[in-house]
Amino acid sequence: MFRAAGGGPRGCEGSVPARSLIREGTRRDRRSRTVQPQADRQADHDHDHHGHDHDHHDHDHHGHDHASHGHAHHGHGHGHGHVHAPASFGRAFLLGIALNAAFVVAEVVFGLASHSVALLADAGHNLSDVLGLIVAGGAHALTRRAPSRRFTYGFGSSSILAALFNAVFLLVVIGGLSWEALTRFAHPEPVAAWTVMGVAAAGIVVNGACAWLFAAGSKGDLNMRGAFTHMLADALVSVGVVLAGLLILVTGWLWLDPAVSLAVNAVIVYGTWSLLGDSTRMAMGAVPPGIEPEAVRRYLAGRPGVAALHDLHIWPISTTDTALTVHLVMPGGHPGDRALMDCCSGLRERFGIGHATLQVEVDETTACALAPDHVV
């Protein structure tokens, strides 16, 4: 049996031969030659952690070695929405936090001056926006940290948790606002329409500007999508407040305030629900949105020399990066490093899978402990 490492042209490791290992007991005559991946020396992508050999699967009980892994360490596909958010989003988070914090201060000042409980309540809501942006921005910064001995994949998964936090937090806030709107139906209160409309108009500008800051990254990064959704939701709430104020000025119908609020809240819940579902699935290690597992399986099964494959796993290691492991049965012999590199390049370019581990098995007569699929 052989072990070989391969990857894509971008950031993929080469290989060097290692000494032969002589098996003990009844397998003294079986030898395995290993080709181990060299450690990537770039400081920002130290992937030594990925040179594992699956010993935890206890394959030796079946009397055979498996080939080690083909790695495409740095290549991140751009064809399926899995793209690194650029460094400039760090400044976008800082600006968004500053704008929202300033708006909270303004609402408190005007709320106290006009004795408006509604403005003070909205200031509390917008303070939660600041918290949401801090969480998302902190996760964005963590994704850029190098892996450590303890966090061998780095800290990219924090962006998944931040997206999940923002989705849950936004739904909780909308639930509170909806409850307040329902109580207003039973106990309508006079509204200082001009003051509330003026502050709401400022909120449209502030939250709209913040949403625009994150719009570019919202399509390829779930964390950025969470921040964008949060800011856009607040802008929509402010639009609803302005509309309700205008209608109340014209008609005097106080029930329009909670009615418009509930309508806007329903739109926000509809838009947030998919974010909640995607972030929950990614936090549980599901295949990322935009990647079709069967298409990946067909691509791997169609590679030259592949007779069968099993133990295929695809999971997110951040909101932008995806990993894959698979066992390829190749009875004709090991295809060589170049073939593995080409395969990893295809995974990156076709599916956006930039961290692939390919394990080659050349002995069809020796059963793998992880075949058939889904054996854990």
mmCIF file of C-alpha atoms in Angstrom:
data_model
loop_
_atom_site.group_PDB
_atom_site.id
_atom_site.type_symbol
_atom_site.label_atom_id
_atom_site.label_comp_id
_atom_site.label_asym_id
_atom_site.label_seq_id
_atom_site.Cartn_x
_atom_site.Cartn_y
_atom_site.Cartn_z
ATOM 1 C CA MET A 1 0.000 0.000 0.000
ATOM 2 C CA PHE A 2 1.081 3.562 -0.478
ATOM 3 C CA ARG A 3 0.517 6.877 1.162
ATOM 4 C CA ALA A 4 0.631 9.998 -0.925
ATOM 5 C CA ALA A 5 -0.119 13.647 -0.451
ATOM 6 C CA GLY A 6 -1.412 15.919 -3.139
ATOM 7 C CA GLY A 7 -3.359 19.151 -3.554
ATOM 8 C CA GLY A 8 -4.178 21.964 -5.874
ATOM 9 C CA PRO A 9 -1.703 24.288 -7.532
ATOM 10 C CA ARG A 10 -2.491 27.001 -5.026
ATOM 11 C CA GLY A 11 -1.133 26.271 -1.579
ATOM 12 C CA CYS A 12 -0.893 22.509 -2.038
ATOM 13 C CA GLU A 13 1.920 20.602 -0.415
ATOM 14 C CA GLY A 14 4.524 18.496 -2.174
ATOM 15 C CA SER A 15 5.811 15.206 -0.817
ATOM 16 C CA VAL A 16 9.003 13.425 0.204
ATOM 17 C CA PRO A 17 9.541 9.658 0.681
ATOM 18 C CA ALA A 18 9.758 8.208 4.177
ATOM 19 C CA ARG A 19 11.391 4.968 5.279
ATOM 20 C CA SER A 20 9.515 1.685 4.924
ATOM 21 C CA LEU A 21 7.744 0.341 7.988
ATOM 22 C CA ILE A 22 7.750 -3.411 8.709
ATOM 23 C CA ARG A 23 4.552 -4.746 10.171
ATOM 24 C CA GLU A 24 4.634 -6.921 13.318
ATOM 25 C CA GLY A 25 3.048 -10.378 13.834
ATOM 26 C CA THR A 26 1.435 -12.119 10.905
ATOM 27 C CA ARG A 27 2.065 -9.136 8.639
ATOM 28 C CA ARG A 28 5.878 -8.980 8.844
ATOM 29 C CA ASP A 29 6.063 -9.519 5.098
ATOM 30 C CA ARG A 30 3.750 -6.599 4.363
ATOM 31 C CA ARG A 31 5.475 -3.312 3.783
ATOM 32 C CA SER A 32 4.093 0.147 3.254
ATOM 33 C CA ARG A 33 5.838 3.096 1.724
ATOM 34 C CA THR A 34 4.646 6.514 2.806
ATOM 35 C CA VAL A 35 4.878 9.844 1.119
ATOM 36 C CA GLN A 36 4.205 12.519 3.699
ATOM 37 C CA PRO A 37 3.046 16.083 3.058
ATOM 38 C CA GLN A 38 5.526 18.799 3.811
ATOM 39 C CA ALA A 39 4.432 21.380 6.369
ATOM 40 C CA ASP A 40 3.199 24.601 4.906
ATOM 41 C CA ARG A 41 5.477 27.327 6.191
ATOM 42 C CA GLN A 42 3.243 30.301 5.505
ATOM 43 C CA ALA A 43 2.367 31.959 8.803
ATOM 44 C CA ASP A 44 -1.212 32.733 7.934
ATOM 45 C CA HIS A 45 -2.110 29.177 6.858
ATOM 46 C CA ASP A 46 -0.194 26.697 8.987
ATOM 47 C CA HIS A 47 -1.933 23.451 8.082
ATOM 48 C CA ASP A 48 0.352 20.901 9.745
ATOM 49 C CA HIS A 49 -2.697 19.805 11.652
ATOM 50 C CA HIS A 50 -4.215 18.287 8.556
ATOM 51 C CA GLY A 51 -1.547 15.688 7.972
ATOM 52 C CA HIS A 52 -3.448 13.056 9.895
ATOM 53 C CA ASP A 53 -3.515 9.382 9.035
ATOM 54 C CA HIS A 54 -6.896 8.271 10.373
ATOM 55 C CA ASP A 55 -5.401 6.101 13.135
ATOM 56 C CA HIS A 56 -8.498 6.853 15.172
ATOM 57 C CA HIS A 57 -10.433 4.629 12.764
ATOM 58 C CA ASP A 58 -8.310 1.647 13.785
ATOM 59 C CA HIS A 59 -7.813 0.455 10.220
ATOM 60 C CA ASP A 60 -4.880 -1.759 11.174
ATOM 61 C CA HIS A 61 -7.323 -4.288 12.566
ATOM 62 C CA HIS A 62 -8.117 -5.088 8.948
ATOM 63 C CA GLY A 63 -4.541 -5.763 7.990
ATOM 64 C CA HIS A 64 -3.944 -2.940 5.561
ATOM 65 C CA ASP A 65 -2.632 0.556 5.303
ATOM 66 C CA HIS A 66 -4.410 3.443 3.703
ATOM 67 C CA ALA A 67 -2.837 6.080 1.584
ATOM 68 C CA SER A 68 -2.453 9.369 3.311
ATOM 69 C CA HIS A 69 -3.981 12.540 2.148
ATOM 70 C CA GLY A 70 -4.134 14.898 -0.761
ATOM 71 C CA HIS A 71 -4.362 18.417 0.570
ATOM 72 C CA ALA A 72 -5.525 21.571 -1.144
ATOM 73 C CA HIS A 73 -4.793 23.782 1.803
ATOM 74 C CA HIS A 74 -5.170 27.361 0.679
ATOM 75 C CA GLY A 75 -7.342 27.221 -2.398
ATOM 76 C CA HIS A 76 -10.824 28.575 -1.746
ATOM 77 C CA GLY A 77 -13.320 28.125 -4.530
ATOM 78 C CA HIS A 78 -15.190 31.058 -5.965
ATOM 79 C CA GLY A 79 -17.820 29.289 -8.020
ATOM 80 C CA HIS A 80 -20.356 28.472 -5.328
ATOM 81 C CA GLY A 81 -20.452 31.416 -2.996
ATOM 82 C CA HIS A 82 -17.608 30.380 -0.720
ATOM 83 C CA VAL A 83 -15.310 33.353 -0.928
ATOM 84 C CA HIS A 84 -13.141 34.957 1.692
ATOM 85 C CA ALA A 85 -14.489 38.274 2.896
ATOM 86 C CA PRO A 86 -11.801 40.888 2.268
ATOM 87 C CA ALA A 87 -9.889 42.616 5.035
ATOM 88 C CA SER A 88 -11.758 45.880 4.406
ATOM 89 C CA PHE A 89 -14.790 44.434 6.198
ATOM 90 C CA GLY A 90 -12.890 44.917 9.446
ATOM 91 C CA ARG A 91 -13.174 48.658 8.879
ATOM 92 C CA ALA A 92 -16.809 48.205 7.876
ATOM 93 C CA PHE A 93 -17.553 46.604 11.242
ATOM 94 C CA LEU A 94 -15.775 49.389 13.124
ATOM 95 C CA LEU A 95 -17.672 52.053 11.186
ATOM 96 C CA GLY A 96 -20.984 50.253 11.667
ATOM 97 C CA ILE A 97 -20.421 49.942 15.414
ATOM 98 C CA ALA A 98 -19.488 53.638 15.668
ATOM 99 C CA LEU A 99 -22.530 54.804 13.661
ATOM 100 C CA ASN A 100 -24.961 52.704 15.671
ATOM 101 C CA ALA A 101 -23.425 53.726 19.000
ATOM 102 C CA ALA A 102 -23.731 57.405 18.030
ATOM 103 C CA PHE A 103 -27.348 56.839 16.995
ATOM 104 C CA VAL A 104 -28.127 55.231 20.360
ATOM 105 C CA VAL A 105 -26.735 58.290 22.161
ATOM 106 C CA ALA A 106 -28.829 60.595 19.953
ATOM 107 C CA GLU A 107 -31.999 58.597 20.658
ATOM 108 C CA VAL A 108 -31.399 58.734 24.394
ATOM 109 C CA VAL A 109 -30.864 62.506 24.265
ATOM 110 C CA PHE A 110 -33.998 63.173 22.168
ATOM 111 C CA GLY A 111 -36.026 60.653 24.145
ATOM 112 C CA LEU A 112 -35.229 62.345 27.437
ATOM 113 C CA ALA A 113 -35.815 65.800 25.973
ATOM 114 C CA SER A 114 -39.206 64.891 24.475
ATOM 115 C CA HIS A 115 -40.232 62.532 27.295
ATOM 116 C CA SER A 116 -40.707 59.833 24.660
ATOM 117 C CA VAL A 117 -40.686 56.332 26.093
ATOM 118 C CA ALA A 118 -40.850 54.957 22.534
ATOM 119 C CA LEU A 119 -37.554 56.583 21.593
ATOM 120 C CA LEU A 120 -35.880 55.322 24.757
ATOM 121 C CA ALA A 121 -37.160 51.814 23.999
ATOM 122 C CA ASP A 122 -35.834 52.048 20.446
ATOM 123 C CA ALA A 123 -32.494 53.197 21.844
ATOM 124 C CA GLY A 124 -32.367 49.967 23.830
ATOM 125 C CA HIS A 125 -33.148 48.017 20.662
ATOM 126 C CA ASN A 126 -30.396 49.770 18.715
ATOM 127 C CA LEU A 127 -27.984 49.091 21.559
ATOM 128 C CA SER A 128 -28.613 45.409 20.817
ATOM 129 C CA ASP A 129 -27.540 46.147 17.236
ATOM 130 C CA VAL A 130 -24.205 47.357 18.536
ATOM 131 C CA LEU A 131 -23.817 44.078 20.430
ATOM 132 C CA GLY A 132 -24.677 42.078 17.312
ATOM 133 C CA LEU A 133 -22.103 43.961 15.250
ATOM 134 C CA ILE A 134 -19.461 43.482 17.948
ATOM 135 C CA VAL A 135 -20.082 39.716 17.925
ATOM 136 C CA ALA A 136 -19.991 39.506 14.116
ATOM 137 C CA GLY A 137 -16.937 41.767 13.892
ATOM 138 C CA GLY A 138 -15.113 39.791 16.562
ATOM 139 C CA ALA A 139 -15.773 36.559 14.674
ATOM 140 C CA HIS A 140 -14.577 38.181 11.448
ATOM 141 C CA ALA A 141 -11.305 39.083 13.179
ATOM 142 C CA LEU A 142 -10.931 35.580 14.653
ATOM 143 C CA THR A 143 -11.212 33.957 11.223
ATOM 144 C CA ARG A 144 -7.974 35.677 10.233
ATOM 145 C CA ARG A 145 -5.976 34.186 13.108
ATOM 146 C CA ALA A 146 -3.574 31.350 12.367
ATOM 147 C CA PRO A 147 -4.408 27.812 13.578
ATOM 148 C CA SER A 148 -3.013 26.733 16.928
ATOM 149 C CA ARG A 149 -2.129 23.374 18.452
ATOM 150 C CA ARG A 150 -5.522 23.281 20.144
ATOM 151 C CA PHE A 151 -7.605 24.840 17.344
ATOM 152 C CA THR A 152 -6.033 23.003 14.451
ATOM 153 C CA TYR A 153 -8.510 24.316 11.880
ATOM 154 C CA GLY A 154 -8.105 27.868 13.126
ATOM 155 C CA PHE A 155 -10.958 29.974 14.476
ATOM 156 C CA GLY A 156 -13.098 30.191 11.363
ATOM 157 C CA SER A 157 -16.013 28.352 12.961
ATOM 158 C CA SER A 158 -16.553 31.387 15.191
ATOM 159 C CA SER A 159 -18.084 33.085 12.147
ATOM 160 C CA ILE A 160 -20.724 30.324 11.997
ATOM 161 C CA LEU A 161 -21.550 30.826 15.677
ATOM 162 C CA ALA A 162 -21.749 34.596 15.160
ATOM 163 C CA ALA A 163 -24.215 34.151 12.291
ATOM 164 C CA LEU A 164 -26.314 31.824 14.443
ATOM 165 C CA PHE A 165 -26.182 34.301 17.341
ATOM 166 C CA ASN A 166 -27.320 37.177 15.138
ATOM 167 C CA ALA A 167 -30.207 35.148 13.710
ATOM 168 C CA VAL A 168 -31.458 34.041 17.129
ATOM 169 C CA PHE A 169 -30.879 37.460 18.682
ATOM 170 C CA LEU A 170 -32.757 39.237 15.896
ATOM 171 C CA LEU A 171 -35.735 36.881 16.203
ATOM 172 C CA VAL A 172 -35.836 37.445 19.968
ATOM 173 C CA VAL A 173 -35.794 41.228 19.490
ATOM 174 C CA ILE A 174 -38.524 41.030 16.838
ATOM 175 C CA GLY A 175 -40.565 38.867 19.196
ATOM 176 C CA GLY A 176 -40.317 41.561 21.870
ATOM 177 C CA LEU A 177 -41.308 44.301 19.423
ATOM 178 C CA SER A 178 -44.254 42.227 18.212
ATOM 179 C CA TRP A 179 -45.463 41.708 21.767
ATOM 180 C CA GLU A 180 -45.263 45.441 22.372
ATOM 181 C CA ALA A 181 -47.239 46.059 19.167
ATOM 182 C CA LEU A 182 -49.960 43.633 20.239
ATOM 183 C CA THR A 183 -50.345 45.361 23.608
ATOM 184 C CA ARG A 184 -50.703 48.687 21.775
ATOM 185 C CA PHE A 185 -53.837 47.369 20.078
ATOM 186 C CA ALA A 186 -55.454 46.936 23.482
ATOM 187 C CA HIS A 187 -54.020 50.134 24.927
ATOM 188 C CA PRO A 188 -53.318 52.650 22.149
ATOM 189 C CA GLU A 189 -51.129 55.571 23.162
ATOM 190 C CA PRO A 190 -50.659 58.977 21.558
ATOM 191 C CA VAL A 191 -47.551 59.248 19.406
ATOM 192 C CA ALA A 192 -45.273 62.299 19.135
ATOM 193 C CA ALA A 193 -45.380 61.797 15.400
ATOM 194 C CA TRP A 194 -42.959 64.461 14.178
ATOM 195 C CA THR A 195 -40.270 63.650 16.741
ATOM 196 C CA VAL A 196 -40.559 59.910 16.197
ATOM 197 C CA MET A 197 -40.564 60.332 12.406
ATOM 198 C CA GLY A 198 -37.476 62.525 12.498
ATOM 199 C CA VAL A 199 -35.489 60.045 14.570
ATOM 200 C CA ALA A 200 -36.777 57.138 12.472
ATOM 201 C CA ALA A 201 -35.642 58.921 9.303
ATOM 202 C CA ALA A 202 -32.177 59.231 10.819
ATOM 203 C CA GLY A 203 -32.368 55.515 11.597
ATOM 204 C CA ILE A 204 -33.079 54.744 7.951
ATOM 205 C CA VAL A 205 -29.906 56.589 6.966
ATOM 206 C CA VAL A 206 -27.707 55.023 9.667
ATOM 207 C CA ASN A 207 -28.945 51.444 9.344
ATOM 208 C CA GLY A 208 -29.210 51.671 5.567
ATOM 209 C CA ALA A 209 -25.600 52.835 5.373
ATOM 210 C CA CYS A 210 -24.499 49.990 7.649
ATOM 211 C CA ALA A 211 -26.417 47.450 5.557
ATOM 212 C CA TRP A 212 -24.710 48.805 2.444
ATOM 213 C CA LEU A 213 -21.307 48.320 4.110
ATOM 214 C CA PHE A 214 -21.982 44.593 4.475
ATOM 215 C CA ALA A 215 -23.992 44.020 1.285
ATOM 216 C CA ALA A 216 -20.986 42.996 -0.817
ATOM 217 C CA GLY A 217 -20.006 40.187 1.563
ATOM 218 C CA SER A 218 -23.524 38.964 2.376
ATOM 219 C CA LYS A 219 -23.709 36.611 -0.629
ATOM 220 C CA GLY A 220 -20.562 34.629 0.125
ATOM 221 C CA ASP A 221 -20.216 34.770 3.909
ATOM 222 C CA LEU A 222 -22.942 33.711 6.339
ATOM 223 C CA ASN A 223 -21.503 35.907 9.092
ATOM 224 C CA MET A 224 -21.612 38.954 6.818
ATOM 225 C CA ARG A 225 -25.107 37.949 5.804
ATOM 226 C CA GLY A 226 -26.123 37.975 9.466
ATOM 227 C CA ALA A 227 -24.783 41.495 9.967
ATOM 228 C CA PHE A 228 -26.393 42.660 6.712
ATOM 229 C CA THR A 229 -29.763 41.127 7.642
ATOM 230 C CA HIS A 230 -29.674 42.740 11.083
ATOM 231 C CA MET A 231 -28.952 46.209 9.700
ATOM 232 C CA LEU A 232 -31.469 45.881 6.861
ATOM 233 C CA ALA A 233 -34.128 44.751 9.331
ATOM 234 C CA ASP A 234 -33.589 47.852 11.448
ATOM 235 C CA ALA A 235 -33.781 50.074 8.373
ATOM 236 C CA LEU A 236 -37.113 48.445 7.488
ATOM 237 C CA VAL A 237 -38.399 49.006 11.021
ATOM 238 C CA SER A 238 -37.515 52.690 10.699
ATOM 239 C CA VAL A 239 -39.321 52.866 7.341
ATOM 240 C CA GLY A 240 -42.379 51.378 9.027
ATOM 241 C CA VAL A 241 -42.205 53.954 11.804
ATOM 242 C CA VAL A 242 -42.098 56.822 9.289
ATOM 243 C CA LEU A 243 -45.051 55.406 7.341
ATOM 244 C CA ALA A 244 -47.061 54.860 10.505
ATOM 245 C CA GLY A 245 -46.313 58.410 11.659
ATOM 246 C CA LEU A 246 -47.473 59.898 8.357
ATOM 247 C CA LEU A 247 -50.679 57.874 8.351
ATOM 248 C CA ILE A 248 -51.436 58.777 11.954
ATOM 249 C CA LEU A 249 -50.944 62.473 11.192
ATOM 250 C CA VAL A 250 -53.405 62.215 8.296
ATOM 251 C CA THR A 251 -56.038 59.927 9.824
ATOM 252 C CA GLY A 252 -55.535 60.075 13.588
ATOM 253 C CA TRP A 253 -55.828 56.286 13.730
ATOM 254 C CA LEU A 254 -53.503 55.204 16.529
ATOM 255 C CA TRP A 255 -53.919 51.512 15.703
ATOM 256 C CA LEU A 256 -51.879 52.055 12.541
ATOM 257 C CA ASP A 257 -48.692 52.228 14.617
ATOM 258 C CA PRO A 258 -48.849 48.621 15.922
ATOM 259 C CA ALA A 259 -50.349 47.356 12.642
ATOM 260 C CA VAL A 260 -47.457 48.655 10.553
ATOM 261 C CA SER A 261 -45.003 47.373 13.168
ATOM 262 C CA LEU A 262 -46.414 43.833 12.941
ATOM 263 C CA ALA A 263 -46.308 43.898 9.145
ATOM 264 C CA VAL A 264 -42.659 44.953 9.118
ATOM 265 C CA ASN A 265 -41.807 42.354 11.772
ATOM 266 C CA ALA A 266 -43.366 39.609 9.638
ATOM 267 C CA VAL A 267 -41.159 40.583 6.692
ATOM 268 C CA ILE A 268 -38.071 40.514 8.927
ATOM 269 C CA VAL A 269 -38.913 37.076 10.354
ATOM 270 C CA TYR A 270 -39.363 35.720 6.831
ATOM 271 C CA GLY A 271 -35.940 37.018 5.806
ATOM 272 C CA THR A 272 -34.218 35.868 8.992
ATOM 273 C CA TRP A 273 -35.604 32.336 9.035
ATOM 274 C CA SER A 274 -33.352 31.112 6.232
ATOM 275 C CA LEU A 275 -30.329 32.641 7.986
ATOM 276 C CA LEU A 276 -31.279 30.765 11.150
ATOM 277 C CA GLY A 277 -31.659 27.495 9.240
ATOM 278 C CA ASP A 278 -28.393 27.834 7.313
ATOM 279 C CA SER A 279 -26.357 28.847 10.362
ATOM 280 C CA THR A 280 -27.853 26.058 12.496
ATOM 281 C CA ARG A 281 -27.068 23.420 9.876
ATOM 282 C CA MET A 282 -23.526 24.727 9.398
ATOM 283 C CA ALA A 283 -22.960 24.782 13.173
ATOM 284 C CA MET A 284 -23.919 21.089 13.172
ATOM 285 C CA GLY A 285 -21.432 20.276 10.397
ATOM 286 C CA ALA A 286 -23.917 19.933 7.525
ATOM 287 C CA VAL A 287 -22.820 20.280 3.914
ATOM 288 C CA PRO A 288 -22.699 24.051 3.230
ATOM 289 C CA PRO A 289 -25.426 25.635 1.095
ATOM 290 C CA GLY A 290 -24.506 25.685 -2.576
ATOM 291 C CA ILE A 291 -22.647 22.350 -2.553
ATOM 292 C CA GLU A 292 -24.498 19.292 -3.859
ATOM 293 C CA PRO A 293 -23.024 16.142 -2.232
ATOM 294 C CA GLU A 294 -24.124 13.860 -5.072
ATOM 295 C CA ALA A 295 -22.401 16.098 -7.615
ATOM 296 C CA VAL A 296 -19.194 15.857 -5.572
ATOM 297 C CA ARG A 297 -19.579 12.082 -5.404
ATOM 298 C CA ARG A 298 -20.047 11.831 -9.171
ATOM 299 C CA TYR A 299 -16.975 13.977 -9.767
ATOM 300 C CA LEU A 300 -14.801 11.799 -7.524
ATOM 301 C CA ALA A 301 -16.210 8.540 -8.908
ATOM 302 C CA GLY A 302 -15.398 9.719 -12.417
ATOM 303 C CA ARG A 303 -11.718 10.287 -11.731
ATOM 304 C CA PRO A 304 -9.369 7.936 -13.648
ATOM 305 C CA GLY A 305 -8.644 4.727 -11.767
ATOM 306 C CA VAL A 306 -11.369 5.144 -9.116
ATOM 307 C CA ALA A 307 -13.370 1.907 -8.822
ATOM 308 C CA ALA A 308 -15.386 2.970 -5.777
ATOM 309 C CA LEU A 309 -15.428 5.511 -2.982
ATOM 310 C CA HIS A 310 -16.741 5.643 0.572
ATOM 311 C CA ASP A 311 -16.583 7.610 3.819
ATOM 312 C CA LEU A 312 -17.236 10.887 1.984
ATOM 313 C CA HIS A 313 -17.635 13.823 4.362
ATOM 314 C CA ILE A 314 -18.120 17.501 3.493
ATOM 315 C CA TRP A 315 -18.392 20.107 6.222
ATOM 316 C CA PRO A 316 -17.789 23.838 6.811
ATOM 317 C CA ILE A 317 -14.765 24.996 8.786
ATOM 318 C CA SER A 318 -15.968 28.611 8.568
ATOM 319 C CA THR A 319 -18.669 30.571 6.776
ATOM 320 C CA THR A 320 -16.389 30.715 3.719
ATOM 321 C CA ASP A 321 -14.179 27.583 3.876
ATOM 322 C CA THR A 322 -15.162 23.959 3.300
ATOM 323 C CA ALA A 323 -13.338 20.701 4.063
ATOM 324 C CA LEU A 324 -13.694 17.219 2.570
ATOM 325 C CA THR A 325 -12.408 13.736 3.359
ATOM 326 C CA VAL A 326 -12.969 10.617 1.250
ATOM 327 C CA HIS A 327 -11.582 7.119 0.696
ATOM 328 C CA LEU A 328 -10.913 6.310 -2.971
ATOM 329 C CA VAL A 329 -10.627 2.627 -3.947
ATOM 330 C CA MET A 330 -8.062 2.408 -6.775
ATOM 331 C CA PRO A 331 -7.136 -1.270 -7.415
ATOM 332 C CA GLY A 332 -4.898 -0.339 -10.339
ATOM 333 C CA GLY A 333 -2.417 1.262 -7.974
ATOM 334 C CA HIS A 334 -1.700 4.660 -6.553
ATOM 335 C CA PRO A 335 -2.199 7.362 -9.224
ATOM 336 C CA GLY A 336 0.660 9.577 -8.051
ATOM 337 C CA ASP A 337 0.829 13.029 -6.528
ATOM 338 C CA ARG A 338 -0.063 14.899 -9.714
ATOM 339 C CA ALA A 339 -3.375 13.048 -10.046
ATOM 340 C CA LEU A 340 -4.263 13.905 -6.450
ATOM 341 C CA MET A 341 -3.321 17.533 -7.010
ATOM 342 C CA ASP A 342 -5.532 17.696 -10.098
ATOM 343 C CA CYS A 343 -8.424 16.146 -8.190
ATOM 344 C CA CYS A 344 -8.087 18.668 -5.353
ATOM 345 C CA SER A 345 -7.910 21.507 -7.862
ATOM 346 C CA GLY A 346 -11.150 20.298 -9.413
ATOM 347 C CA LEU A 347 -12.851 20.157 -6.021
ATOM 348 C CA ARG A 348 -11.779 23.714 -5.340
ATOM 349 C CA GLU A 349 -12.767 25.121 -8.719
ATOM 350 C CA ARG A 350 -16.040 23.218 -9.163
ATOM 351 C CA PHE A 351 -17.391 23.159 -5.621
ATOM 352 C CA GLY A 352 -15.437 25.690 -3.575
ATOM 353 C CA ILE A 353 -13.914 22.934 -1.416
ATOM 354 C CA GLY A 354 -10.472 24.237 -0.522
ATOM 355 C CA HIS A 355 -9.324 21.764 2.147
ATOM 356 C CA ALA A 356 -9.529 18.251 0.678
ATOM 357 C CA THR A 357 -8.137 15.019 2.143
ATOM 358 C CA LEU A 358 -8.014 12.092 -0.294
ATOM 359 C CA GLN A 359 -7.223 8.631 1.075
ATOM 360 C CA VAL A 360 -6.277 5.996 -1.506
ATOM 361 C CA GLU A 361 -6.908 2.262 -0.979
ATOM 362 C CA VAL A 362 -5.316 -0.082 -3.547
ATOM 363 C CA ASP A 363 -6.183 -3.503 -2.079
ATOM 364 C CA GLU A 364 -9.748 -4.484 -2.999
ATOM 365 C CA THR A 365 -9.543 -7.737 -1.059
ATOM 366 C CA THR A 366 -9.001 -6.044 2.304
ATOM 367 C CA ALA A 367 -12.140 -4.449 3.720
ATOM 368 C CA CYS A 368 -11.944 -0.921 5.097
ATOM 369 C CA ALA A 369 -13.494 -0.395 8.522
ATOM 370 C CA LEU A 370 -15.345 2.652 7.195
ATOM 371 C CA ALA A 371 -16.986 0.935 4.219
ATOM 372 C CA PRO A 372 -19.858 1.109 3.426
ATOM 373 C CA ASP A 373 -20.673 4.782 3.895
ATOM 374 C CA HIS A 374 -21.951 6.305 7.109
ATOM 375 C CA VAL A 375 -20.046 3.940 9.401
ATOM 376 C CA VAL A 376 -18.818 6.062 12.313
#
